Amino acid sequence: MKQFNVAVIGATGMVGQRFISQLENHPWFHVTLVAASARSAGKTYEEAVGSRWAMSSPIPQAVKNLTVMDASADVEKIAAAVDFAFCAVDMPKNEIHELEERYAKAECPIMSNNSANRSYSDVPMIIPELNPEHAEIIPVQRKRLGTKRGFIAVKSNCSIQSYVPALHPLLKYGVTDVLACTYQAISGAGKTFQTWPEMVDNLIPYIGGEEEKSEQEPLKVWGKIENDQIVNAVSPSITTQCLRVPVSDGHTAAVFAKFREKPSIEQIKADWSAFRGVPQDLELPSAPKQFLHYFEENDRPQARLDRDLEGGMAVSIGRLRPDTQYDIKFVCLSHNTLRGAAGGGILMAELLAAKGYLD
């Protein structure tokens, strides 16, 4: 595979740090540039992050002495210096939309962790095992933007990564209604217990904007490309509640589902066990060997025990059983800053690289 020089934009934040950490020793992608806000620009990456480095491993040697560039003021310089960029900035939504389009129009493909461009019908929102075919919309987006190489691809909200992959192999049975309650880690808010002591021994029953994303984004993932746009699926009907819980990493979901043709418990487990996607077929570097793992133990999955399964890129499932109001219920877990954020973005980039969209 071709080697790519990449930038991380928003490199000093929690997800940006995770990108930096996960890209260390990547076989295809090499971080040669980091960018952040104007207040960090001109400092070395190590100086800019300082005591806010939140990863368990140290700052990679290849990155710590890179000079941070200004993500907004240096767009043209950054775009000219790299093959593509990962973007995880903390800015108002309209400013993120504008910034990512500026990079794309400067012929720098953007792998975005942000929500600002997810609703656009020509911007693919890719969970690589579920909807890799949505990459086929990229030429349409390039035509709109007037670019040859530049485009924006986005990963979905971290909350849906826990339960949508488990529902995906079951769509063939006609999933009609879904209730999902997500219990989301504090790293999803860019926090640790040191920086958010109020979350110790606490639960907050509201995360701004999260329930709307959790209900609508799966329908785009399950949508189809028609007439040069991604048309959202019209079913299943999804309702959610999203709660912040005192867990460092790992989003858990309690899921209830109804079907037109109800499968057996044994059939569902078999479908989960057999499921694999394009990343597994292509043996992409970040792809888990087994995407969906089912635990028979009643007390699994657990965040502390299972969030790092397959390098944090697998989805753990447990407690599948019949329900009195829905047909089935089960529990899912995914690592929100790995599969749900940086790792998912890197896997998306690997897919697009393998398919030639980053050439």
Coordinates of C-alpha atoms in Angstrom, one line a residue:
M1 CA 0.0 0.0 0.0
K2 CA 1.1 3.6 -0.8
Q3 CA 2.4 5.6 2.2
F4 CA 0.5 8.7 3.1
N5 CA 1.6 11.8 5.0
V6 CA -1.3 13.0 7.2
A7 CA -2.2 15.9 9.4
V8 CA -4.3 15.8 12.6
I9 CA -6.4 19.0 12.9
G10 CA -7.6 19.6 16.4
A11 CA -4.6 17.6 17.6
T12 CA -4.6 18.8 21.2
G13 CA -8.1 17.7 22.2
M14 CA -9.1 14.3 23.5
V15 CA -10.0 12.8 20.2
G16 CA -7.0 14.5 18.5
Q17 CA -4.8 12.9 21.1
R18 CA -6.3 9.6 20.4
F19 CA -5.6 10.0 16.7
I20 CA -2.0 10.8 17.5
S21 CA -1.7 7.8 19.7
Q22 CA -3.4 5.4 17.4
L23 CA -1.4 6.5 14.3
E24 CA 1.9 5.8 16.0
N25 CA 3.6 3.0 13.9
H26 CA 0.7 2.8 11.5
P27 CA 1.8 0.9 8.4
W28 CA 0.3 3.3 5.9
F29 CA -0.3 6.7 7.6
H30 CA 2.4 8.9 9.0
V31 CA 1.6 12.0 11.1
T32 CA 3.8 14.7 9.7
L33 CA 1.8 17.8 10.7
V34 CA -0.4 18.8 13.6
A35 CA -2.8 21.8 13.8
A36 CA -4.9 23.3 16.5
S37 CA -6.2 26.7 17.6
A38 CA -4.3 30.0 17.3
R39 CA -3.4 29.8 21.0
S40 CA -1.4 26.6 20.4
A41 CA 0.1 27.6 17.1
G42 CA 3.9 28.0 17.1
K43 CA 4.5 25.7 20.1
T44 CA 5.8 22.2 19.9
Y45 CA 3.0 19.6 20.2
E46 CA 4.4 18.6 23.6
E47 CA 4.3 22.2 24.8
A48 CA 0.8 22.8 23.4
V49 CA -0.7 19.7 25.1
G50 CA 1.3 20.0 28.3
S51 CA -0.5 18.4 31.3
R52 CA -3.6 17.7 29.2
W53 CA -2.2 14.6 27.5
A54 CA -4.8 12.0 28.5
M55 CA -3.6 8.9 26.8
S56 CA -2.1 5.9 28.7
S57 CA 1.0 5.8 26.5
P58 CA 3.4 8.8 26.1
I59 CA 3.3 11.3 23.3
P60 CA 4.9 9.6 20.3
Q61 CA 8.5 10.7 19.7
A62 CA 7.8 11.4 16.0
V63 CA 5.1 13.9 17.0
K64 CA 6.2 15.6 20.2
N65 CA 8.5 18.1 18.6
L66 CA 6.3 19.0 15.6
T67 CA 5.4 22.7 15.6
V68 CA 1.7 23.2 15.9
M69 CA 0.1 25.0 13.0
D70 CA -3.0 27.2 13.1
A71 CA -5.9 25.1 11.9
S72 CA -7.8 28.1 10.6
A73 CA -5.1 30.5 9.4
D74 CA -2.8 27.9 7.7
V75 CA -5.3 25.9 5.7
E76 CA -3.5 26.3 2.4
K77 CA -0.1 25.5 3.8
I78 CA -1.5 22.4 5.6
A79 CA -3.4 21.2 2.6
A80 CA -0.3 21.5 0.4
A81 CA 1.9 19.6 2.9
V82 CA -0.1 16.4 3.4
D83 CA -2.0 13.7 1.5
F84 CA -5.1 14.0 3.7
A85 CA -6.1 15.1 7.2
F86 CA -8.0 13.8 10.2
C87 CA -10.2 16.5 11.7
A88 CA -11.4 16.6 15.4
V89 CA -11.8 20.3 16.2
D90 CA -13.8 21.9 19.0
M91 CA -15.6 24.8 17.3
P92 CA -19.1 26.0 16.7
K93 CA -20.9 23.7 14.1
N94 CA -21.1 26.4 11.4
E95 CA -17.4 27.1 11.7
I96 CA -16.5 23.5 11.5
H97 CA -18.6 23.1 8.3
E98 CA -16.8 26.1 6.8
L99 CA -13.4 24.9 7.9
E100 CA -13.7 21.4 6.6
E101 CA -15.0 22.7 3.2
R102 CA -12.0 25.0 3.0
Y103 CA -9.6 22.1 3.4
A104 CA -11.6 20.0 0.9
K105 CA -11.6 22.8 -1.7
A106 CA -7.8 23.2 -1.1
E107 CA -7.6 19.5 -2.4
C108 CA -7.0 18.0 1.1
P109 CA -9.4 15.1 1.8
I110 CA -10.9 15.3 5.3
M111 CA -11.7 12.4 7.5
S112 CA -13.9 14.1 10.0
N113 CA -14.8 13.1 13.5
N114 CA -17.2 16.1 13.7
S115 CA -21.0 16.3 13.2
A116 CA -21.1 19.5 11.1
N117 CA -21.2 17.8 7.7
R118 CA -23.0 14.6 8.6
S119 CA -26.4 15.7 7.4
Y120 CA -25.3 16.6 3.8
S121 CA -26.6 14.2 1.3
D122 CA -23.4 14.0 -0.7
V123 CA -21.1 13.5 2.4
P124 CA -20.6 9.8 3.2
M125 CA -21.0 8.9 6.9
I126 CA -19.2 5.5 6.9
I127 CA -19.1 2.7 9.4
P128 CA -16.8 0.6 7.3
E129 CA -18.3 -2.8 8.0
L130 CA -21.8 -1.6 7.4
N131 CA -22.0 0.9 4.5
P132 CA -18.7 1.0 2.6
E133 CA -20.6 1.5 -0.7
H134 CA -21.5 5.1 0.5
A135 CA -18.0 6.1 -0.6
E136 CA -19.4 6.0 -4.2
I137 CA -21.0 9.4 -3.5
I138 CA -17.6 11.1 -3.3
P139 CA -17.4 12.0 -7.0
V140 CA -20.8 13.8 -6.7
Q141 CA -19.4 15.8 -3.7
R142 CA -16.2 16.6 -5.6
K143 CA -18.3 18.0 -8.4
R144 CA -20.3 20.2 -6.0
L145 CA -17.1 21.5 -4.4
G146 CA -15.2 21.9 -7.7
T147 CA -12.3 19.6 -6.6
K148 CA -10.2 16.8 -8.1
R149 CA -9.0 15.2 -4.8
G150 CA -10.6 17.1 -2.0
F151 CA -13.7 15.8 -0.2
I152 CA -15.2 15.3 3.2
A153 CA -16.0 11.9 4.7
V154 CA -17.4 11.6 8.2
K155 CA -17.7 9.0 10.9
S156 CA -20.9 8.6 12.7
N157 CA -21.7 9.7 16.3
C158 CA -19.9 7.5 18.9
S159 CA -23.2 6.6 20.6
I160 CA -24.6 4.6 17.6
Q161 CA -21.4 2.6 17.2
S162 CA -22.3 0.4 20.2
Y163 CA -25.7 -0.8 19.0
V164 CA -26.1 -0.2 15.2
P165 CA -23.5 -2.8 14.2
A166 CA -25.4 -5.4 16.3
L167 CA -28.7 -4.5 14.6
H168 CA -27.2 -4.4 11.1
P169 CA -27.1 -8.2 10.4
L170 CA -30.7 -8.5 11.7
L171 CA -32.2 -6.0 9.2
K172 CA -33.0 -8.9 6.9
Y173 CA -35.7 -9.9 9.4
G174 CA -37.4 -6.6 9.1
V175 CA -36.5 -4.6 12.2
T176 CA -39.5 -2.2 12.7
D177 CA -38.9 -0.6 16.1
V178 CA -35.8 0.1 18.2
L179 CA -35.5 1.5 21.7
A180 CA -31.9 2.2 22.7
C181 CA -30.7 3.6 26.1
T182 CA -27.0 4.6 26.0
Y183 CA -24.8 5.0 29.0
Q184 CA -21.9 7.1 27.8
A185 CA -18.4 7.5 29.1
I186 CA -17.0 10.9 30.2
S187 CA -14.2 10.7 27.5
G188 CA -17.1 11.3 25.0
A189 CA -17.2 14.8 26.5
G190 CA -13.4 15.2 26.2
K191 CA -13.1 14.7 30.0
T192 CA -11.3 12.6 32.5
F193 CA -12.2 12.2 36.2
Q194 CA -9.3 14.6 37.0
T195 CA -10.8 17.4 34.8
W196 CA -14.5 16.5 35.7
P197 CA -14.6 15.6 39.4
E198 CA -18.3 16.3 39.4
M199 CA -18.9 13.1 37.5
V200 CA -17.5 10.9 40.3
D201 CA -20.4 9.0 41.9
N202 CA -22.8 10.8 39.5
L203 CA -25.0 10.3 36.5
I204 CA -26.4 13.0 34.2
P205 CA -29.5 12.1 32.3
Y206 CA -28.9 14.5 29.4
I207 CA -26.3 15.0 26.7
G208 CA -27.0 17.9 24.4
G209 CA -28.0 16.8 20.8
E210 CA -27.1 13.2 21.4
E211 CA -30.5 11.7 21.3
E212 CA -31.4 13.4 18.0
K213 CA -28.1 12.1 16.5
S214 CA -28.7 8.6 17.9
E215 CA -32.2 8.4 16.3
Q216 CA -31.4 9.9 12.9
E217 CA -27.8 8.9 12.0
P218 CA -28.5 5.2 11.8
L219 CA -31.1 5.9 9.0
K220 CA -28.4 7.6 7.0
V221 CA -26.0 4.7 7.5
W222 CA -28.7 2.3 6.3
G223 CA -29.7 4.6 3.4
K224 CA -29.1 4.2 -0.3
I225 CA -27.5 6.3 -3.0
E226 CA -30.2 7.4 -5.4
N227 CA -30.1 10.3 -7.9
D228 CA -26.7 11.5 -6.7
Q229 CA -27.6 11.7 -3.1
I230 CA -27.7 9.5 0.0
V231 CA -31.4 8.9 0.8
N232 CA -32.0 8.0 4.4
A233 CA -33.8 4.7 5.2
V234 CA -37.3 5.2 6.5
S235 CA -37.2 2.4 9.0
P236 CA -36.8 1.2 11.7
S237 CA -38.3 3.7 14.0
I238 CA -35.7 4.5 16.6
T239 CA -36.1 6.2 20.0
T240 CA -33.3 6.7 22.4
Q241 CA -32.2 8.1 25.8
C242 CA -28.6 9.1 26.3
L243 CA -27.1 9.3 29.8
R244 CA -23.6 10.3 30.9
V245 CA -22.2 7.9 33.5
P246 CA -19.1 7.7 35.6
V247 CA -17.1 5.5 33.3
S248 CA -13.8 6.7 31.8
D249 CA -14.1 5.0 28.4
G250 CA -16.8 2.8 26.7
H251 CA -20.3 3.5 25.7
T252 CA -22.9 0.8 26.7
A253 CA -26.4 0.5 25.1
A254 CA -29.5 -1.4 26.3
V255 CA -31.3 -2.2 23.2
F256 CA -34.9 -3.5 22.5
A257 CA -36.1 -4.4 19.0
K258 CA -39.2 -5.6 17.1
F259 CA -39.2 -7.5 13.8
R260 CA -41.7 -8.3 11.0
E261 CA -40.3 -11.8 11.0
K262 CA -39.0 -12.7 14.4
P263 CA -35.7 -14.7 14.3
S264 CA -34.8 -17.2 17.0
I265 CA -32.3 -16.4 19.7
E266 CA -30.0 -19.0 18.3
Q267 CA -30.3 -17.6 14.8
I268 CA -29.4 -14.1 16.0
K269 CA -26.3 -15.3 17.8
A270 CA -25.3 -17.2 14.6
D271 CA -25.8 -14.1 12.5
W272 CA -23.6 -12.1 14.9
S273 CA -20.9 -14.7 14.9
A274 CA -20.8 -15.0 11.1
F275 CA -20.9 -11.3 10.3
R276 CA -18.0 -9.7 8.6
G277 CA -17.6 -6.8 6.3
V278 CA -15.2 -5.3 3.7
P279 CA -12.6 -4.3 6.3
Q280 CA -12.3 -8.0 7.4
D281 CA -12.2 -9.2 3.7
L282 CA -9.5 -6.6 2.9
E283 CA -7.6 -7.2 6.2
L284 CA -7.3 -3.5 6.8
P285 CA -4.7 -2.7 9.5
S286 CA -7.2 -1.4 12.1
A287 CA -10.0 -3.9 11.4
P288 CA -10.9 -6.3 14.1
K289 CA -10.7 -10.0 13.1
Q290 CA -14.1 -10.6 14.7
F291 CA -16.2 -7.5 14.6
L292 CA -19.1 -8.7 16.8
H293 CA -18.4 -10.7 19.9
Y294 CA -21.2 -12.3 21.9
F295 CA -20.7 -13.1 25.6
E296 CA -22.8 -15.8 27.2
E297 CA -22.1 -14.7 30.8
N298 CA -24.9 -12.7 32.3
D299 CA -22.6 -10.0 33.6
R300 CA -21.0 -9.2 30.3
P301 CA -20.1 -7.0 28.5
Q302 CA -18.5 -4.7 31.1
A303 CA -16.7 -1.5 30.2
R304 CA -13.5 -2.2 32.2
L305 CA -13.2 -5.8 31.0
D306 CA -14.3 -5.5 27.3
R307 CA -13.9 -2.0 25.9
D308 CA -10.4 -2.8 24.6
L309 CA -11.4 -6.0 22.8
E310 CA -9.6 -6.3 19.5
G311 CA -7.7 -3.1 20.2
G312 CA -10.9 -1.3 21.0
M313 CA -12.3 -1.9 17.5
A314 CA -14.8 -4.7 18.2
V315 CA -18.3 -4.5 19.5
S316 CA -19.2 -6.6 22.5
I317 CA -22.8 -8.0 22.9
G318 CA -24.5 -9.8 25.7
R319 CA -27.7 -10.6 27.6
L320 CA -29.7 -11.5 24.5
R321 CA -33.2 -12.7 25.5
P322 CA -36.9 -12.4 24.7
D323 CA -38.8 -9.3 25.9
T324 CA -42.4 -8.9 27.0
Q325 CA -43.1 -5.7 25.0
Y326 CA -40.5 -5.9 22.2
D327 CA -39.3 -9.1 20.6
I328 CA -35.8 -9.2 21.9
K329 CA -33.5 -7.2 24.2
F330 CA -29.7 -7.2 24.5
V331 CA -26.7 -5.1 25.8
C332 CA -23.9 -3.7 23.6
L333 CA -20.6 -2.0 24.3
S334 CA -18.0 -0.2 22.2
H335 CA -14.9 1.9 23.0
N336 CA -16.1 5.4 22.3
T337 CA -12.8 7.1 21.5
L338 CA -11.4 4.1 19.5
R339 CA -14.2 2.4 17.5
G340 CA -16.4 5.4 18.1
A341 CA -14.0 8.1 17.2
A342 CA -10.4 8.0 16.2
G343 CA -10.1 4.3 15.5
G344 CA -13.3 4.4 13.4
G345 CA -11.9 7.4 11.5
I346 CA -8.6 5.7 10.8
L347 CA -10.5 2.5 9.7
M348 CA -12.6 4.7 7.3
A349 CA -9.4 6.2 5.9
E350 CA -7.9 2.8 5.4
L351 CA -11.1 1.7 3.5
L352 CA -11.0 4.8 1.3
A353 CA -7.2 4.4 0.7
A354 CA -7.7 0.8 -0.3
K355 CA -10.5 1.8 -2.7
G356 CA -8.3 4.5 -4.3
Y357 CA -10.2 7.6 -3.1
L358 CA -7.0 9.0 -1.5
D359 CA -4.8 8.6 -4.6

